[in-house]
């Protein structure tokens, strides 16, 4: 699989670029705000947590960092975040949909009965991680497309998770929300070249990252000797996806040395990675990277290239025809 190592990346083309990030007050978001500001980027972050956000702004003491309180579940608050960023900086170049919460309670608690199941459960995780992310992505894409000239590079980066594609015990709503994020990625990479002037869109699917979200399993993770991501790895990966325009992307992804001699990280002629060759797109787009120990492995290319193996030759052939048809028929707007 194609990969890049976030720990050895240092993007050089983000100075003065304007970023908007959700959930920037702690964890991955805070490290990203800090790292981007250190590269000379201008960063506006939105977060629910006013106290933590203000203390981050105070700690960084950077004229390039500002905060606007924003609950991503509230559409108008997301709009206000982008309106504020545009009024402060005159344009928006990159957006990072990072805000998220971990599983709350147990959706399929074995102590549930036909009486207790009558009580409506809390679906906060879906509201923040999926509905909030979709709200953020919509407003972000429109604000970035608003004044985008053809040569300009703009990106949306989505925080999914390893739980976005690997089964994860007892993370019922979290897992659904992070799968949903990859669904959004896959449809946006087809739609954006036409609908959003070629704004690039990618996703990150980290395994364990050392933040408050994972504090309960940190000791067991380390004891098992598993590779951990640090928040700085995520900050660098997020920065690199934004930096991977048509000039930077070609040298970014390395190719895994495989014993069978198959060359990966290439488009093939059977319809694979069609999103990468759509007119008007340039730079790295449509990818979802699994992260462990700071290394970012692209899962989309492998899924696409090997579909005839995991799905079978016959259905794979049909899917290629369906995709060709859908490209011809196009997208029809519905009421
Ligand atoms: N920590 C991990 O191991 C890990 C792994 C995979 C994916 N992720 C994802 O990375 C993202 C960041 O997680 P983190 O580990 O830094 O956690 P974190 O709890 O440190 O940070 C989450 C941030 O989101 C903010 N937030 C929560 N609800 C919000 C809302 N409604 N509106 C606006 N902001 C809100 C919080 O205030 C906080 O600042 C999340 O989407 C998470 O699912 C984390």
Coordinates of C-alpha atoms and ligand atoms in Angstrom, one line a residue:
X1 CA 0.0 0.0 0.0
X2 CA 1.2 3.6 -0.6
X3 CA 2.2 5.3 2.6
X4 CA 3.9 8.4 4.0
X5 CA 5.5 8.9 7.4
X6 CA 4.1 11.9 9.1
X7 CA 7.1 12.0 11.5
X8 CA 9.5 12.8 8.7
X9 CA 7.2 15.3 6.8
X10 CA 7.6 19.0 7.0
X11 CA 5.3 20.8 4.7
X12 CA 6.7 24.0 3.2
X13 CA 3.8 25.6 1.4
X14 CA 1.3 26.4 4.2
X15 CA 2.6 29.8 5.3
X16 CA -0.2 32.3 5.3
X17 CA -2.8 29.7 4.4
X18 CA -6.1 30.0 6.3
X19 CA -7.3 27.0 8.1
X20 CA -10.6 26.4 9.9
X21 CA -10.7 23.5 12.4
X22 CA -13.4 22.0 14.5
X23 CA -12.7 20.7 18.0
X24 CA -9.4 22.6 18.3
X25 CA -9.2 23.1 22.0
X26 CA -7.7 19.7 23.1
X27 CA -6.0 16.6 21.8
X28 CA -5.4 16.2 18.1
X29 CA -7.1 19.5 17.3
X30 CA -5.0 21.5 19.8
X31 CA -1.8 20.0 18.5
X32 CA -2.8 20.8 14.9
X33 CA -3.6 24.4 15.8
X34 CA -0.2 24.7 17.4
X35 CA 1.7 23.0 14.6
X36 CA 0.0 24.9 11.8
X37 CA 0.6 28.2 13.5
X38 CA 4.3 27.2 13.9
X39 CA 4.4 26.8 10.0
X40 CA 3.1 30.3 9.6
X41 CA -0.5 29.3 8.7
X42 CA -3.5 31.3 10.0
X43 CA -5.8 29.2 12.1
X44 CA -9.4 29.7 13.3
X45 CA -10.7 26.9 15.5
X46 CA -14.2 26.3 16.7
X47 CA -14.9 24.3 19.8
X48 CA -17.7 23.7 22.3
X49 CA -15.3 24.1 25.3
X50 CA -14.7 27.8 25.8
X51 CA -12.4 27.5 28.8
X52 CA -10.0 25.0 27.2
X53 CA -10.1 27.0 23.9
X54 CA -9.3 30.3 25.7
X55 CA -6.5 28.7 27.6
X56 CA -5.0 27.3 24.3
X57 CA -5.1 30.8 22.7
X58 CA -3.5 32.2 25.8
X59 CA -0.8 29.5 25.8
X60 CA 0.1 29.9 22.1
X61 CA 0.1 33.7 22.2
X62 CA 0.1 33.7 18.4
X63 CA -1.5 36.5 16.3
X64 CA -2.2 33.7 13.8
X65 CA -4.6 31.8 16.1
X66 CA -8.2 32.7 16.9
X67 CA -11.1 30.9 18.4
X68 CA -14.9 31.1 17.9
X69 CA -17.2 29.1 20.1
X70 CA -19.0 26.5 18.0
X71 CA -21.1 23.4 18.6
X72 CA -20.9 21.5 15.4
X73 CA -24.4 20.0 16.0
X74 CA -25.8 23.5 15.5
X75 CA -25.8 24.4 11.8
X76 CA -26.0 28.1 12.3
X77 CA -23.0 28.0 14.7
X78 CA -21.0 26.2 12.0
X79 CA -22.0 28.9 9.5
X80 CA -21.0 31.6 12.0
X81 CA -17.6 30.0 12.4
X82 CA -16.8 30.2 8.7
X83 CA -18.3 33.6 8.4
X84 CA -16.0 34.8 11.2
X85 CA -13.0 33.2 9.5
X86 CA -13.8 34.7 6.2
X87 CA -14.3 38.2 7.7
X88 CA -11.0 37.9 9.6
X89 CA -8.8 36.5 6.8
X90 CA -10.6 37.2 3.5
X91 CA -10.5 33.6 2.3
X92 CA -10.4 30.0 3.6
X93 CA -7.9 27.5 2.1
X94 CA -8.2 24.4 4.3
X95 CA -10.8 22.9 6.6
X96 CA -10.3 20.1 9.1
X97 CA -13.4 18.3 10.5
X98 CA -11.9 17.0 13.7
X99 CA -14.5 17.5 16.5
X100 CA -15.6 14.2 18.0
X101 CA -16.7 12.3 21.0
X102 CA -16.2 8.7 22.1
X103 CA -19.0 6.2 22.8
X104 CA -21.4 7.1 25.6
X105 CA -23.0 4.2 27.5
X106 CA -23.7 0.8 26.0
X107 CA -26.3 0.7 23.1
X108 CA -26.7 -3.1 23.4
X109 CA -26.4 -3.4 27.2
X110 CA -27.1 -7.0 28.1
X111 CA -29.1 -5.7 31.1
X112 CA -31.7 -4.1 28.8
X113 CA -35.2 -5.4 29.1
X114 CA -38.4 -4.8 27.1
X115 CA -39.3 -2.3 29.8
X116 CA -36.0 -0.3 30.0
X117 CA -35.6 -0.3 26.2
X118 CA -38.6 2.0 26.1
X119 CA -36.5 4.9 27.3
X120 CA -35.1 6.8 24.3
X121 CA -31.3 6.5 24.3
X122 CA -28.7 9.3 23.9
X123 CA -27.4 9.5 20.3
X124 CA -24.8 12.3 21.0
X125 CA -22.1 10.4 19.2
X126 CA -23.9 10.4 15.9
X127 CA -25.0 14.0 16.4
X128 CA -21.4 15.2 16.9
X129 CA -19.3 12.8 14.9
X130 CA -21.6 12.4 11.9
X131 CA -24.3 15.1 11.7
X132 CA -21.9 17.7 13.0
X133 CA -19.1 16.6 10.6
X134 CA -21.5 16.6 7.6
X135 CA -22.7 20.1 8.6
X136 CA -19.1 21.3 8.9
X137 CA -18.1 19.7 5.6
X138 CA -20.9 21.3 3.7
X139 CA -20.3 24.8 4.9
X140 CA -16.5 24.4 4.6
X141 CA -16.7 23.2 1.0
X142 CA -19.0 26.1 0.0
X143 CA -16.9 28.7 1.7
X144 CA -13.7 27.3 0.1
X145 CA -15.3 27.1 -3.4
X146 CA -16.8 30.6 -3.0
X147 CA -13.7 32.5 -4.3
X148 CA -11.6 29.6 -5.6
X149 CA -9.8 30.3 -8.8
X150 CA -8.9 27.3 -11.0
X151 CA -5.2 27.1 -10.0
X152 CA -5.8 27.5 -6.3
X153 CA -5.6 24.5 -4.0
X154 CA -8.2 24.0 -1.2
X155 CA -8.8 21.0 0.9
X156 CA -11.2 19.4 3.4
X157 CA -9.8 16.8 5.8
X158 CA -12.1 14.5 7.7
X159 CA -11.3 12.7 10.9
X160 CA -12.5 9.1 10.7
X161 CA -10.8 6.4 12.7
X162 CA -9.5 2.8 12.5
X163 CA -13.1 2.1 13.7
X164 CA -14.2 3.6 10.4
X165 CA -13.2 0.3 8.7
X166 CA -12.2 -2.3 11.4
X167 CA -14.7 -3.9 13.7
X168 CA -14.4 -2.5 17.2
X169 CA -16.0 -4.1 20.2
X170 CA -18.7 -2.1 22.0
X171 CA -18.2 1.1 20.0
X172 CA -21.6 0.8 18.5
X173 CA -22.5 4.4 17.6
X174 CA -18.8 5.5 17.3
X175 CA -18.2 2.8 14.7
X176 CA -21.3 3.8 12.8
X177 CA -20.3 7.4 12.8
X178 CA -16.7 6.8 11.6
X179 CA -17.9 4.4 8.9
X180 CA -20.2 7.3 7.9
X181 CA -17.3 9.6 7.6
X182 CA -15.7 7.3 5.0
X183 CA -19.0 7.2 3.1
X184 CA -18.9 11.0 3.0
X185 CA -15.3 10.9 1.7
X186 CA -16.2 8.5 -1.1
X187 CA -19.2 10.4 -2.4
X188 CA -17.5 13.8 -2.0
X189 CA -14.4 12.8 -4.0
X190 CA -16.7 12.2 -7.0
X191 CA -18.9 15.3 -6.5
X192 CA -16.3 18.0 -5.6
X193 CA -14.5 18.4 -8.9
X194 CA -17.8 19.6 -10.4
X195 CA -19.9 20.9 -7.5
X196 CA -17.1 22.4 -5.4
X197 CA -14.5 23.6 -8.0
X198 CA -12.2 20.7 -7.2
X199 CA -11.7 21.1 -3.5
X200 CA -9.7 18.1 -2.5
X201 CA -11.0 15.8 0.2
X202 CA -9.2 13.2 2.3
X203 CA -9.7 11.3 5.5
X204 CA -7.5 10.1 8.4
X205 CA -8.3 6.8 10.2
X206 CA -6.0 6.8 13.2
X207 CA -5.5 3.8 15.4
X208 CA -4.8 4.7 19.1
X209 CA -3.8 8.4 19.6
X210 CA -2.6 9.4 23.0
X211 CA -5.4 11.9 24.1
X212 CA -8.0 12.1 26.9
X213 CA -10.3 10.0 24.6
X214 CA -8.0 7.0 25.0
X215 CA -6.7 7.5 28.5
X216 CA -8.5 4.4 29.9
X217 CA -6.6 2.1 27.5
X218 CA -3.3 3.8 27.3
X219 CA -1.5 1.7 29.9
X220 CA -2.7 -1.6 28.3
X221 CA -1.8 -0.3 24.8
X222 CA 1.8 0.5 25.9
X223 CA 2.1 -2.7 27.9
X224 CA 1.2 -4.7 24.7
X225 CA 4.0 -2.9 22.8
X226 CA 1.6 -1.6 20.2
X227 CA 2.6 1.4 18.0
X228 CA 0.9 4.5 19.3
X229 CA 0.2 7.8 17.5
X230 CA 1.1 11.0 19.3
X231 CA -1.0 14.1 18.7
X232 CA 1.9 15.7 16.9
X233 CA 1.8 12.8 14.4
X234 CA -1.8 13.7 13.6
X235 CA -1.0 17.4 13.4
X236 CA 1.8 16.6 10.8
X237 CA -0.5 14.2 8.8
X238 CA -3.3 16.8 8.7
X239 CA -0.8 19.5 7.6
X240 CA 0.7 17.2 4.9
X241 CA -2.7 16.4 3.4
X242 CA -3.4 20.1 3.1
X243 CA 0.1 20.6 1.6
X244 CA -0.2 17.8 -0.9
X245 CA -1.2 19.9 -4.0
X246 CA -0.3 18.9 -7.5
X247 CA 3.4 20.0 -7.0
X248 CA 3.8 18.2 -3.6
X249 CA 1.7 15.1 -3.9
X250 CA 3.7 13.2 -6.5
X251 CA 6.7 12.9 -4.2
X252 CA 4.7 12.2 -1.1
X253 CA 3.6 8.6 -1.2
X254 CA 6.1 5.9 -1.0
X255 CA 5.5 2.5 -2.4
X256 CA 5.6 -0.6 -0.2
X257 CA 8.3 -3.0 -1.4
X258 CA 6.3 -6.1 -2.2
X259 CA 7.7 -9.6 -2.7
X260 CA 5.3 -10.4 -5.5
X261 CA 6.7 -7.5 -7.6
X262 CA 3.3 -5.8 -8.0
X263 CA 3.7 -2.0 -8.3
X264 CA 1.1 -0.2 -6.2
X265 CA 0.2 3.5 -6.1
X266 CA -0.8 3.6 -9.7
X267 CA -4.1 4.2 -11.4
X268 CA -5.0 1.1 -13.3
X269 CA -6.9 0.8 -16.6
X270 CA -9.9 -1.1 -15.2
X271 CA -11.7 1.9 -13.7
X272 CA -9.8 1.9 -10.4
X273 CA -9.2 5.2 -8.7
X274 CA -11.4 7.0 -11.2
X275 CA -11.7 9.9 -8.7
X276 CA -8.0 10.6 -9.2
X277 CA -8.4 11.3 -12.9
X278 CA -11.5 13.5 -13.0
X279 CA -10.9 16.7 -14.9
X280 CA -10.4 19.6 -12.6
X281 CA -8.8 17.7 -9.8
X282 CA -5.2 17.9 -8.8
X283 CA -3.2 16.9 -5.9
X284 CA -3.9 14.2 -3.4
X285 CA -7.6 13.5 -3.1
X286 CA -10.1 10.8 -2.2
X287 CA -7.8 8.9 0.0
X288 CA -8.3 7.5 3.5
X289 CA -5.1 6.9 5.5
X290 CA -4.9 4.4 8.4
X291 CA -2.3 5.7 10.9
X292 CA -0.2 3.8 13.4
X293 CA 3.0 5.0 15.0
X294 CA 2.9 8.1 12.8
X295 CA 2.9 6.1 9.5
X296 CA -0.1 6.8 7.2
X297 CA -1.2 3.9 4.9
X298 CA -3.7 4.6 2.2
X299 CA -6.5 2.1 2.4
X300 CA -8.5 3.3 -0.6
X301 CA -6.0 2.5 -3.3
X302 CA -5.6 -1.1 -2.0
X303 CA -9.4 -1.6 -1.7
X304 CA -9.8 -0.3 -5.2
X305 CA -6.9 -2.2 -6.8
X306 CA -7.8 -5.6 -5.2
X307 CA -11.6 -5.4 -5.5
X308 CA -11.6 -8.3 -8.1
X309 CA -9.9 -10.4 -5.4
X310 CA -12.1 -9.6 -2.4
X311 CA -15.4 -9.3 -4.2
X312 CA -14.7 -11.6 -7.2
X313 CA -14.0 -11.0 -10.9
X314 CA -17.6 -11.2 -12.0
X315 CA -19.2 -8.6 -9.6
X316 CA -16.1 -6.4 -9.9
X317 CA -16.6 -6.3 -13.7
X318 CA -20.3 -5.3 -13.1
X319 CA -19.3 -2.6 -10.7
X320 CA -16.9 -1.1 -13.3
X321 CA -19.7 -1.0 -15.8
X322 CA -22.1 0.6 -13.3
X323 CA -19.5 3.2 -12.4
X324 CA -19.0 4.0 -16.1
X325 CA -22.7 4.3 -16.6
X326 CA -23.1 6.5 -13.5
X327 CA -20.4 8.8 -14.9
X328 CA -22.3 9.1 -18.1
X329 CA -25.7 9.5 -16.6
X330 CA -24.3 11.9 -14.0
X331 CA -25.9 13.3 -10.9
X332 CA -29.5 14.3 -11.0
X333 CA -30.7 16.7 -8.4
X334 CA -33.8 15.7 -6.5
X335 CA -36.3 17.7 -4.5
Ligands
LIG1 N1 -7.7 9.6 20.3 C1 -7.8 8.6 19.4 O1 -7.2 7.5 19.6 C2 -8.5 8.8 18.1 C3 -8.5 7.7 17.2 C4 -9.2 7.8 16.0 C5 -9.9 9.0 15.7 N2 -10.0 10.0 16.6 C6 -10.8 11.1 16.3 O2 -10.0 12.3 16.4 C7 -10.8 13.4 16.7 C8 -10.2 14.2 17.8 O3 -10.2 13.4 19.0 P1 -9.2 13.5 20.2 O4 -8.7 12.2 20.5 O5 -8.3 14.7 20.0 O6 -10.3 13.9 21.4 P2 -10.4 15.1 22.4 O7 -11.6 14.8 23.2 O8 -9.1 15.5 23.0 O9 -10.8 16.3 21.3 C9 -12.1 16.4 20.8 C10 -12.4 17.9 20.7 O10 -13.7 18.0 20.1 C11 -14.5 19.0 20.8 N3 -15.9 18.8 20.7 C12 -16.6 17.7 21.2 N4 -17.9 17.9 20.9 C13 -18.0 19.0 20.1 C14 -19.1 19.7 19.5 N5 -20.3 19.3 19.6 N6 -18.8 20.9 18.8 C15 -17.5 21.3 18.7 N7 -16.5 20.7 19.3 C16 -16.7 19.6 20.0 C17 -14.0 18.8 22.3 O11 -14.2 19.9 23.1 C18 -12.5 18.6 22.1 O12 -11.8 19.8 22.0 C19 -12.2 12.9 17.0 O13 -13.0 13.0 15.8 C20 -11.9 11.4 17.3 O14 -13.0 10.6 17.0 C21 -9.3 9.9 17.8

